[in-house]
Coordinates of C-alpha atoms in Angstrom, one line a residue:
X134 CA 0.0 0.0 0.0
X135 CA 1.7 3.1 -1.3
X136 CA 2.2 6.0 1.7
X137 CA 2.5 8.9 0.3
X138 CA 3.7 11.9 2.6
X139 CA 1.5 15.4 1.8
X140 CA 2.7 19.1 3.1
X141 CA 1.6 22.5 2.5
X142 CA 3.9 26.1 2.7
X143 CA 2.1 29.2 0.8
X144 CA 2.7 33.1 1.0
X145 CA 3.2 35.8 -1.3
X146 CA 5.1 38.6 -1.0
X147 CA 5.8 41.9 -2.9
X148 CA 9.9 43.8 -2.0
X149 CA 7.9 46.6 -2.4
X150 CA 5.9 46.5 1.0
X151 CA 7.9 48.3 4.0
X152 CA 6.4 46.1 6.6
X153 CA 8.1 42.5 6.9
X154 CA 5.7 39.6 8.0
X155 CA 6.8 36.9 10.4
X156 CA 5.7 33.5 11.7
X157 CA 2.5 34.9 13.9
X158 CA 1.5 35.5 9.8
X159 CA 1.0 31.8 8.8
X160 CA -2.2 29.6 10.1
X161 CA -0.6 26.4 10.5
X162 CA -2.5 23.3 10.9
X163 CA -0.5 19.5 11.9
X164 CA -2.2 16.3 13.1
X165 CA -6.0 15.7 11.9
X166 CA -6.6 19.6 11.7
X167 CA -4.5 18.8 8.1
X168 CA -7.8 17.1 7.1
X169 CA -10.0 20.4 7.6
X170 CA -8.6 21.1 3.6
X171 CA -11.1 17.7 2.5
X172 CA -13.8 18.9 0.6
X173 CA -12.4 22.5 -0.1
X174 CA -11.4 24.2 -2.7
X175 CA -7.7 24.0 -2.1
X176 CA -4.7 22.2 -3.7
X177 CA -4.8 19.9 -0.8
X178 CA -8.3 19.6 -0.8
X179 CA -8.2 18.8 -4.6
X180 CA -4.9 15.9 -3.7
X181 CA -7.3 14.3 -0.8
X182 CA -10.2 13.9 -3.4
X183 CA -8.1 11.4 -5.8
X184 CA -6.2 9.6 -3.2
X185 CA -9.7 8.7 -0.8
X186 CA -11.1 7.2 -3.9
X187 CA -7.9 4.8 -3.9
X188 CA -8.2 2.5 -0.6
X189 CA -4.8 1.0 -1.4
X190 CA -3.0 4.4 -0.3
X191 CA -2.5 5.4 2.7
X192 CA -1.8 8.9 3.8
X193 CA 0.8 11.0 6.0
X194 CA -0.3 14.5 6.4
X195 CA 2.4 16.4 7.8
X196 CA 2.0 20.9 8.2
X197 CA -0.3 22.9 6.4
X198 CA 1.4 26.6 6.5
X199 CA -0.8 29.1 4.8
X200 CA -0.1 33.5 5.5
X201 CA -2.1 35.9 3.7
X202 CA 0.4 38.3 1.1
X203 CA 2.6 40.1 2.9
X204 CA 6.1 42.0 2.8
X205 CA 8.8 39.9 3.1
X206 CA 9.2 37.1 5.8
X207 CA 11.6 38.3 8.3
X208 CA 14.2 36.2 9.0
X209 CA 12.9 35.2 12.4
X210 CA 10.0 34.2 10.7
X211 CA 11.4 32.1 8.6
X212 CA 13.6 30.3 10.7
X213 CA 10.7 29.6 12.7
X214 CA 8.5 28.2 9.9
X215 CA 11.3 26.6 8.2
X216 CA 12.2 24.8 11.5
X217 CA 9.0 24.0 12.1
X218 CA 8.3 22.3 8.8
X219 CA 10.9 19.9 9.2
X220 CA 10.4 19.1 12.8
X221 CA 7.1 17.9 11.3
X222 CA 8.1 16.5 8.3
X223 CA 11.4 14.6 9.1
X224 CA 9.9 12.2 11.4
X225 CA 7.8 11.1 8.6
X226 CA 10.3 10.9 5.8
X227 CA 11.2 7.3 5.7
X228 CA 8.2 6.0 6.3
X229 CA 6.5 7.8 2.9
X230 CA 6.8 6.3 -0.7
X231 CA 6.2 9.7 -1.9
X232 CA 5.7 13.4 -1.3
X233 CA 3.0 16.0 -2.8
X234 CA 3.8 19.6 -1.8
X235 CA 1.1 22.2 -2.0
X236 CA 3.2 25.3 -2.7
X237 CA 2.8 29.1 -3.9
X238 CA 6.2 30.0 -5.6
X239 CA 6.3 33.8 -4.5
X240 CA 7.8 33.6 -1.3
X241 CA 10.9 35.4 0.0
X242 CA 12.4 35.5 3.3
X243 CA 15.1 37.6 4.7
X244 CA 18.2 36.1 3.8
X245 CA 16.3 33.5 2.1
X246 CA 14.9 34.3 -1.6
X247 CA 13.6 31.1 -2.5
X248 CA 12.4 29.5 0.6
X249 CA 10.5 27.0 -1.8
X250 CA 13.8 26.0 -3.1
X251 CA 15.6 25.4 0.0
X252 CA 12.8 23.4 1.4
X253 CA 12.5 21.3 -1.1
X254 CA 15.9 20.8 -1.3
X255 CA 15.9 19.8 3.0
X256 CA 13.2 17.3 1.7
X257 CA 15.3 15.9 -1.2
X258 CA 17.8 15.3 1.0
X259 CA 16.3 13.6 3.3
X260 CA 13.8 11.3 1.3
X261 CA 16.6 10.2 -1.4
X262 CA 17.0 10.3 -4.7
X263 CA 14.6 7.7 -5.2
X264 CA 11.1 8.9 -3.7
X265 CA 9.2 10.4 -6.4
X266 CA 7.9 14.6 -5.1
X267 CA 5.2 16.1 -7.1
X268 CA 4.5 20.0 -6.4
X269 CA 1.5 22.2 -7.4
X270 CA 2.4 26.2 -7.7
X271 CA 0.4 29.0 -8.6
X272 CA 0.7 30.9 -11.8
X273 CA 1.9 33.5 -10.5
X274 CA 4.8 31.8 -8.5
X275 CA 8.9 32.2 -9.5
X276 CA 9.6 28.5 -10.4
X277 CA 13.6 28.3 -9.4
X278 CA 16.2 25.8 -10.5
X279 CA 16.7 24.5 -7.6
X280 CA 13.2 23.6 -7.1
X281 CA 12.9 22.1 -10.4
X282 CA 16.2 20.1 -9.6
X283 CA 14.6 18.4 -6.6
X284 CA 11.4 17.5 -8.1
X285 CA 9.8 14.7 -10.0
X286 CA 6.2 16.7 -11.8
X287 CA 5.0 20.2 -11.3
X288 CA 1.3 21.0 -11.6
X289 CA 0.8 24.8 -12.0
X290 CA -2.8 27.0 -11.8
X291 CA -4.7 27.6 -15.2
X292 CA -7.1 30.1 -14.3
X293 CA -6.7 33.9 -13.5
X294 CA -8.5 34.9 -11.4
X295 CA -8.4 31.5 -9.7
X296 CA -10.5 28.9 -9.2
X297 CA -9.0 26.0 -9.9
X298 CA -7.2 25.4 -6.6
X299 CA -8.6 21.8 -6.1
X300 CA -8.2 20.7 -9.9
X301 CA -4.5 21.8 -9.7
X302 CA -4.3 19.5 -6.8
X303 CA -6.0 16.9 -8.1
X304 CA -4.2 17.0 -11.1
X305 CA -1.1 17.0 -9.1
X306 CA -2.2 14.0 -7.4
X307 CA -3.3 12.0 -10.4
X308 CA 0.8 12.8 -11.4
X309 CA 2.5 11.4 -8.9
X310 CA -0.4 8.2 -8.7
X311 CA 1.0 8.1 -12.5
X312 CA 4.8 7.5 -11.3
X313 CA 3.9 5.4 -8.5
X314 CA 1.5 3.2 -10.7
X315 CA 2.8 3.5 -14.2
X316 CA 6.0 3.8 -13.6
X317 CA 6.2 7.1 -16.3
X318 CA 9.2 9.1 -16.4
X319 CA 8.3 12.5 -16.9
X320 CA 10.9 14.8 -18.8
X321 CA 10.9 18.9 -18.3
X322 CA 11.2 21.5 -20.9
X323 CA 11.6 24.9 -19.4
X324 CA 12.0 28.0 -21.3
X325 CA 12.4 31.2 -19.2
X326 CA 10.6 34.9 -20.6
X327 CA 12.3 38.0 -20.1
X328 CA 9.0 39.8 -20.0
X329 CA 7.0 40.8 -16.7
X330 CA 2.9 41.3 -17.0
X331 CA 0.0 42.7 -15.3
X332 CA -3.5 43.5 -16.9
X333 CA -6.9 42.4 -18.0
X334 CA -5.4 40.5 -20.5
X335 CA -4.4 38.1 -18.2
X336 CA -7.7 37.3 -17.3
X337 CA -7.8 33.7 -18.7
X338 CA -11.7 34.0 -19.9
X339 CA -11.1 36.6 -22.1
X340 CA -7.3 37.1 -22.5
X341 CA -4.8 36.4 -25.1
X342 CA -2.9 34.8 -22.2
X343 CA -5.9 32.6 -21.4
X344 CA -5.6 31.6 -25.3
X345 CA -2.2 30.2 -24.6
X346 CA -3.3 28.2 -21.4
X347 CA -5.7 26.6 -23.3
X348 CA -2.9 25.6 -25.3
X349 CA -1.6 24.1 -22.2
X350 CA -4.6 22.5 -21.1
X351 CA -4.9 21.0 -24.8
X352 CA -1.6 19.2 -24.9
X353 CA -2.3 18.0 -21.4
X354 CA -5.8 16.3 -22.5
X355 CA -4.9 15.0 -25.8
X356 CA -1.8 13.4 -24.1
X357 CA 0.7 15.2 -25.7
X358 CA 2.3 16.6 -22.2
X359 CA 1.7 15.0 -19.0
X360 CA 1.7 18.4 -17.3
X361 CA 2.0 22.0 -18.8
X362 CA 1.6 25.2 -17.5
X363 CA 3.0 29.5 -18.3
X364 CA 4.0 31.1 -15.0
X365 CA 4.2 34.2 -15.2
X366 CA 5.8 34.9 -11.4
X367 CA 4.7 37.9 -9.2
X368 CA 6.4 40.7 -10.5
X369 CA 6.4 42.4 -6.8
X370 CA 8.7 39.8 -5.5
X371 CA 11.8 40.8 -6.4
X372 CA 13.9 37.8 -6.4
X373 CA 16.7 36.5 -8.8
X374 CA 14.7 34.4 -11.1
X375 CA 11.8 36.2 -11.2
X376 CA 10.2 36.2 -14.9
X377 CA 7.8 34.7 -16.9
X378 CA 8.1 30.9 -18.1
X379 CA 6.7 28.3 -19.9
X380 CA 7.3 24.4 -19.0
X381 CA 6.2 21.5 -20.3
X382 CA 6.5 18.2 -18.9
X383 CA 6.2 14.5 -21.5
X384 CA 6.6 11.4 -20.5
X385 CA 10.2 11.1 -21.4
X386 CA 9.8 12.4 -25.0
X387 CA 12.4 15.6 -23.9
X388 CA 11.8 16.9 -28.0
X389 CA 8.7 17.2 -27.3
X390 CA 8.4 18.8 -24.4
X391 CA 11.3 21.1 -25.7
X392 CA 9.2 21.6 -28.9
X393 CA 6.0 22.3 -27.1
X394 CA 7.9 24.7 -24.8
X395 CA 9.5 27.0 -27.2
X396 CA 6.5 27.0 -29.4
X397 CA 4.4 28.3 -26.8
X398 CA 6.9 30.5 -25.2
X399 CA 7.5 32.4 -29.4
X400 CA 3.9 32.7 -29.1
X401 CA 3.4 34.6 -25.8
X402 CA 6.5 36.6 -26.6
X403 CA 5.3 39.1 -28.7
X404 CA 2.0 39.7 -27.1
X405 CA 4.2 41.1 -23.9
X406 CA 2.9 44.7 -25.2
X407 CA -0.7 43.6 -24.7
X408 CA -0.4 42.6 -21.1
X409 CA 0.5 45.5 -19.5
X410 CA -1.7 47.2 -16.8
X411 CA -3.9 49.9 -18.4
X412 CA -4.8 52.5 -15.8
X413 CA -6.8 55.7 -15.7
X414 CA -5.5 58.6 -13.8
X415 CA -7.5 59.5 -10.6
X416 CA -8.5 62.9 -11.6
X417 CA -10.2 61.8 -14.9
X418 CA -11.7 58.7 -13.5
X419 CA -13.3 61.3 -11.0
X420 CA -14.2 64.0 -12.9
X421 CA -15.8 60.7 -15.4
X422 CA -17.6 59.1 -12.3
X423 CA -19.3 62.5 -11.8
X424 CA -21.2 62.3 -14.8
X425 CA -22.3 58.3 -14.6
X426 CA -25.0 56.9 -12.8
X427 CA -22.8 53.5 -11.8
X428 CA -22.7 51.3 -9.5
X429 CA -18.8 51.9 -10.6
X430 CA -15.9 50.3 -9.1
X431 CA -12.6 51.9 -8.7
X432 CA -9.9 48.9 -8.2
X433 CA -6.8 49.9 -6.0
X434 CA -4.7 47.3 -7.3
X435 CA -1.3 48.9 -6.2
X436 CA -2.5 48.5 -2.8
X437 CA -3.8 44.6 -3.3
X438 CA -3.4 43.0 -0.5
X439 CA -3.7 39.4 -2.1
X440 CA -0.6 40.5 -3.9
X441 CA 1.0 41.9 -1.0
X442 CA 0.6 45.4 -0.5
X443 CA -0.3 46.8 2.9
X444 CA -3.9 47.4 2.5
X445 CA -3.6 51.0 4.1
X446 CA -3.7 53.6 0.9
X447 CA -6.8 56.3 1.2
X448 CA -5.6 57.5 -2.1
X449 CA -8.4 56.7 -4.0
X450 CA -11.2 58.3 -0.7
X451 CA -8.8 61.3 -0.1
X452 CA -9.1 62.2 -3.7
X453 CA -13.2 61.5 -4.1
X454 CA -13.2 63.6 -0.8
X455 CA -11.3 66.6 -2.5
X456 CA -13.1 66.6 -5.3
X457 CA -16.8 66.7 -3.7
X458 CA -17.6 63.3 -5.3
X459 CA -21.5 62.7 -4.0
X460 CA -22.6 59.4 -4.7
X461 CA -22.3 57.0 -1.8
X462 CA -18.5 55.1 -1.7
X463 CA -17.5 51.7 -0.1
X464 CA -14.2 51.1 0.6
X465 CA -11.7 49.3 2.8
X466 CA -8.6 49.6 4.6
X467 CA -6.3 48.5 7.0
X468 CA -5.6 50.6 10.2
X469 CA -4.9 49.1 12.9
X470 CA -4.9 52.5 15.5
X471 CA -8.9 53.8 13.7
X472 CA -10.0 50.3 14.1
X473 CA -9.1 50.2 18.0
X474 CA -10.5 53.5 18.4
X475 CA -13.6 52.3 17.3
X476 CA -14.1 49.3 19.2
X477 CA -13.1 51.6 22.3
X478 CA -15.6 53.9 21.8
X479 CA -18.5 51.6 20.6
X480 CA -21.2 51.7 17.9
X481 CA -22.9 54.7 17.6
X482 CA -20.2 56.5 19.0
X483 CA -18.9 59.5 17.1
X484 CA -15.2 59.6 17.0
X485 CA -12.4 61.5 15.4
X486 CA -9.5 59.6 14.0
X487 CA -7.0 59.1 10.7
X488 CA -7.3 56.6 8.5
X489 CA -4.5 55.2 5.9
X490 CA -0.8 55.6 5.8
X491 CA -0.6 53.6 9.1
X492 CA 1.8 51.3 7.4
X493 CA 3.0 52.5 4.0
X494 CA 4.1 55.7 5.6
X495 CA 6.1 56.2 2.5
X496 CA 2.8 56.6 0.1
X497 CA 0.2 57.7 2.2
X498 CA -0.9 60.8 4.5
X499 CA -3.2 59.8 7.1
X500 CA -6.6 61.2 6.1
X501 CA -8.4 62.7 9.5
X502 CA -11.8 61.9 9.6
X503 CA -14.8 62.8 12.1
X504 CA -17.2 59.4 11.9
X505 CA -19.8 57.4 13.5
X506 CA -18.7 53.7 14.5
X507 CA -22.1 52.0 12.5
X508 CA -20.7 48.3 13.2
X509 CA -18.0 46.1 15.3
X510 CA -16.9 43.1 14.4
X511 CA -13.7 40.5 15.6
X512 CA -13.0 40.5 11.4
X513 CA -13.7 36.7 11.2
X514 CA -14.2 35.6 7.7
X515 CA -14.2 33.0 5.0
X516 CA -12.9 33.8 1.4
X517 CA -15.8 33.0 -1.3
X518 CA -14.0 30.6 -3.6
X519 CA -11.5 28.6 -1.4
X520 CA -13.7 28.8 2.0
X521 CA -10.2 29.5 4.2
X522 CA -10.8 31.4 6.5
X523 CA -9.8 35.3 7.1
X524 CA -8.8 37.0 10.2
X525 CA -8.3 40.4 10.1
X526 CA -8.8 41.3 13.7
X527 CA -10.6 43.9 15.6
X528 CA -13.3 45.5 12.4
X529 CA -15.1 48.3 12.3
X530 CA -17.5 50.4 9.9
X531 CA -16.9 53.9 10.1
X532 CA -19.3 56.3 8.5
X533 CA -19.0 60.1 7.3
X534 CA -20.6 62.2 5.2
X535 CA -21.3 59.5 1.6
X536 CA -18.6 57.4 2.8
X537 CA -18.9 53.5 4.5
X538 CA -15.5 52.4 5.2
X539 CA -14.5 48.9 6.7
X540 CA -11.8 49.6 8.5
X541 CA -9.3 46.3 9.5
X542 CA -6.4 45.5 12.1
X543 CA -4.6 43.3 9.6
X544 CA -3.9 42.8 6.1
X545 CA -5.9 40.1 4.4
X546 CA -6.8 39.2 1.2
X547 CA -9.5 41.5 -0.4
X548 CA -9.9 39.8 -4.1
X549 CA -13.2 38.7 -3.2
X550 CA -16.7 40.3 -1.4
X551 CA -15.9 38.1 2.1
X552 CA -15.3 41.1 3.8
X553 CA -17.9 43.4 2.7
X554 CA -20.3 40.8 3.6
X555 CA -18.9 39.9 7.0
X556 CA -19.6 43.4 8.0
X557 CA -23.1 44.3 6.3
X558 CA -21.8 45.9 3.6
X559 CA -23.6 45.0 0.2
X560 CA -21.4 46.3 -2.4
X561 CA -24.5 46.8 -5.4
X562 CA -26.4 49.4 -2.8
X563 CA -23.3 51.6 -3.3
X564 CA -22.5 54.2 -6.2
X565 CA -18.9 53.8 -6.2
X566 CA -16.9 50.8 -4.6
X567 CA -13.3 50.2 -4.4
X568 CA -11.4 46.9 -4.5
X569 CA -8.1 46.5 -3.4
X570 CA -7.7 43.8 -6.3
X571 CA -6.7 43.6 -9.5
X572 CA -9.1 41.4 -10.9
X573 CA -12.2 39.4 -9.0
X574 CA -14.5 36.5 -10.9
X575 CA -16.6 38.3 -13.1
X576 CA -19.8 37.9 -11.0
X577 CA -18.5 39.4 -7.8
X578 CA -18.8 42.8 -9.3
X579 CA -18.1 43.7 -13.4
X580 CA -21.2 41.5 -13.7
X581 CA -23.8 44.1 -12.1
X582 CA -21.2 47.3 -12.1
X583 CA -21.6 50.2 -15.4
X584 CA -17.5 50.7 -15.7
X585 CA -14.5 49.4 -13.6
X586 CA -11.8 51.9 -13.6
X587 CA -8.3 50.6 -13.2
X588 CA -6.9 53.5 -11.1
X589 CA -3.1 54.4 -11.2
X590 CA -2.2 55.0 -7.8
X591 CA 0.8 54.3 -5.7
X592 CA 1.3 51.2 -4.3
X593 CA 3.8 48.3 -3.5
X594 CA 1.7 46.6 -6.0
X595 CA 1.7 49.1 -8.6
X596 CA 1.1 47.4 -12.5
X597 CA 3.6 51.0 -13.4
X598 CA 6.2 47.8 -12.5
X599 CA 8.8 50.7 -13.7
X600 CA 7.8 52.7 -10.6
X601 CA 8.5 50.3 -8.3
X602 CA 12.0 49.9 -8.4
X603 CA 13.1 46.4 -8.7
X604 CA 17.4 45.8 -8.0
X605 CA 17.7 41.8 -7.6
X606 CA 15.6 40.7 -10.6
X607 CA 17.8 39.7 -14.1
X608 CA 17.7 42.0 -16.3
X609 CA 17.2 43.5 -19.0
X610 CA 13.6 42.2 -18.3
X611 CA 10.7 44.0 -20.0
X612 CA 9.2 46.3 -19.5
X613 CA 11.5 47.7 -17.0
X614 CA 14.4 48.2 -19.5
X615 CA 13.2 49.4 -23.4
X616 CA 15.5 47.0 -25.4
X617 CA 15.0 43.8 -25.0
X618 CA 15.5 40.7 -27.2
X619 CA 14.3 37.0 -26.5
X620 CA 15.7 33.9 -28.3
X621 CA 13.9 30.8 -26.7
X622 CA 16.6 28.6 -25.2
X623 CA 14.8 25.3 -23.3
X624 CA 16.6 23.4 -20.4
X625 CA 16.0 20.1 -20.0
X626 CA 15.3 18.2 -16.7
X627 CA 15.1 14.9 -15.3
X628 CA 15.4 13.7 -19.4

């Protein structure tokens, strides 16, 4: 009976973000809380749906490790979760005939930039050479040599935004079963992108990247690939090998998976211009907002805090403020000192605070505000698509004059309505709402909304990429250098 070992490490950072995260970040789960992912919409949920329908396997769940985006971990923080993931893995190590690892692919620690890598690399070393590892990343992960090196099959997300957490587990699962049953020998083609890209074409519904993951999807179903995937990294984690890049895995047919690589790779390279961010100054989207009868939504997504920003820029309410906007606006943000205030005082209670710039003092003036407390709340949460839970501590709904804000303790990811909810806040009975995103599914809000404008603001997680001031990267890497020429050249691994 095959024993096959699972773990989970996930987090997302942007350089960009002032405030380092640490350990007190991560909701770790060991023993049978491991088996709270069954039945959700997770990686690891997705893995535990394949291997219960086999009742010759038998499982080791090990650490589940999940923080919200964040600045990067700080170096206490990682040797804290780094410890801790092999204290609970190690034990279990020799006992397993193979390993699935749920990862993201955008982490970065102090004195650690690929914390993937060098986990995987602990694991390697002490499974053997011999125990097959299959990992499942998100698209928007950096996928490192090293990683690759210690790895047997890679499954990698096919939808932005996402939704297919569980099938890239499954499909991870259903990869190793492959090697364990089959005895297939899968072969890696990996051709790396000197381009980095934001925007709506990367929605995969209605983008020209979406074309080429359907491309991916294609030579995975017709049997061509065993596993295929285009990450295009995070561009706010500035790390060595950040980049865009296409891999392709075969069942030990390296021409074809070399083939299959560079083809797809010459075809996404020259649609680089198309997927930039296309924003709207702040001013015009005003003065344009004036004249519309909306609901309109404004997205913030250089402050996205699923990307890894800090959550705390009132650019976007300072400016409708200034300019006498007068339909009603919903927005969020993260301020730890407004939200205390508020719970201090109690609902109903007038009070007179600041809100923003509590963290990103860098971009933001703290906007004073007179408002009544309409709502408390301990910020508890689930998101809408995966059902993991939020925390974002002590909440509160401030009103004044037209605007509602939900005002948080913590960062936490924003790319869906959880938190509007949460705190009786229906986004459609508002004229103007912002989202610190840069995309949600379609039905959350562009479904029912007149125009989304895609503000230019500042932010750690600006789509301007050239504003942000990226040093470790490669480069040249477009756009932030103007020349830059690409010549596939695939690596093989494992062939």
């Amino acid at each position: 009976m095959p024993k096959i070992l699972m773990l989970d490490m996930k987090q997302e950072i942007s350089s960009f973000n002032p405030l380092p995260s640490g350990f007190e970040n991560f909701l770790v789960y060991t023993g049978d809380a491991f088996y709270r992912h069954r039945g959700l919409n997770t990686e690891l949920g997705g893995a535990f749906s394949v291997f219960d329908a086999r009742e010759d396997i038998t499982l080791i769940p090990t650490i589940a490790a999940r923080a919200g985006s964040a600045g990067i971990l700080s170096a206490e923080g990682w040797k804290t979760l780094s410890e801790k993931m092999i204290a609970e893995i190690a034990p279990h190590i020799d006992g397993a005939d193979a390993i699935y690892a749920s990862l993201h692919g955008a982490m970065g620690a102090e004195g650690e930039l690929d914390p993937e890598g060098w986990l995987l690399t602990e694991i390697r070393r002490m499974a053997g050479p011999d125990k097959p590892i299959v990992i499942s990343l998100d698209l928007h992960g950096i996928l490192t040599d090293r990683m690759i090196r210690q790895v047997n099959g890679i499954t990698i997300y096919h939808t932005y935004p996402h939704v297919d957490f569980a099938d890239t587990g499954m499909r991870a699962a259903k990869l190793l079963l492959r090697i364990l049953d089959e005895g297939i020998r899968p072969v890696l083609a990996r051709v790396v992108v000197p381009a980095l890209v934001r925007g709506d074409e990367l929605i995969t519904a209605i983008g020209c990247y979406g074309d080429l993951i359907r491309e991916c999807q294609r030579i995975e179903r017709d049997g061509t690939a065993v596993a295929a995937g285009i990450m295009i990294g995070n561009p706010f984690t500035d790390v060595p090998e950040l980049c865009t890049q296409v891999i392709v895995q075969t069942d030990g047919d390296a021409e074809t998976a070399q083939r299959e690589a560079v083809r797809l790779a010459e075809e996404f390279w020259p649609q680089r211009f198309r997927m930039q961010g296309k924003l709207i100054g702040l001013d015009r989207a005003i003065a344009q907002a004036k004249t519309m009868k909306g609901p309109l939504i404004f997205t913030d997504a250089a402050d996205a805090t699923s990307s890894g920003a800090t959550g705390d820029s009132n650019a976007i309410i300072a400016a409708l403020e200034k300019a006498s906007y007068k339909g009603k606006v919903l927005a969020q943000i993260v301020d730890p000192a407004a939200a205390a205030a508020a719970h201090k005082a109690g609902v109903g209670a007038t009070i007179s605070v600041t809100l923003g710039g509590a963290i990103d003092t860098g971009r933001y003036t703290p906007m004073p505000v007179t408002a009544r407390v309409k709502l408390l709340s301990d910020g508890q949460a689930r998101l809408e698509t995966m059902k993991t839970p939020l925390d974002a501590g002590p909440t509160a709904v401030l009103t004044f004059g037209n605007f509602t804000i939900v005002v948080f303790s913590k960062s936490i990811s924003l790319f869906d309505r959880a938190m509007y909810y949460a705190n009786g806040c229906n986004p459609p009975d508002y004229d103007l709402i912002v989202v610190k995103s840069p995309h949600t599914e379609h039905h959350m809000f562009e479904a029912w909304a007149e125009k989304n404008f895609n503000i230019d603001a500042p932010g750690a997680t600006s789509a301007d990429l050239k504003s942000l001031g990226h040093t470790i990267c490669a480069r040249p890497m477009y756009p932030l250098d103007p020349d830059v020429t690409f010549t596939p050249a695939p690596v093989i691994y494992w062939g």
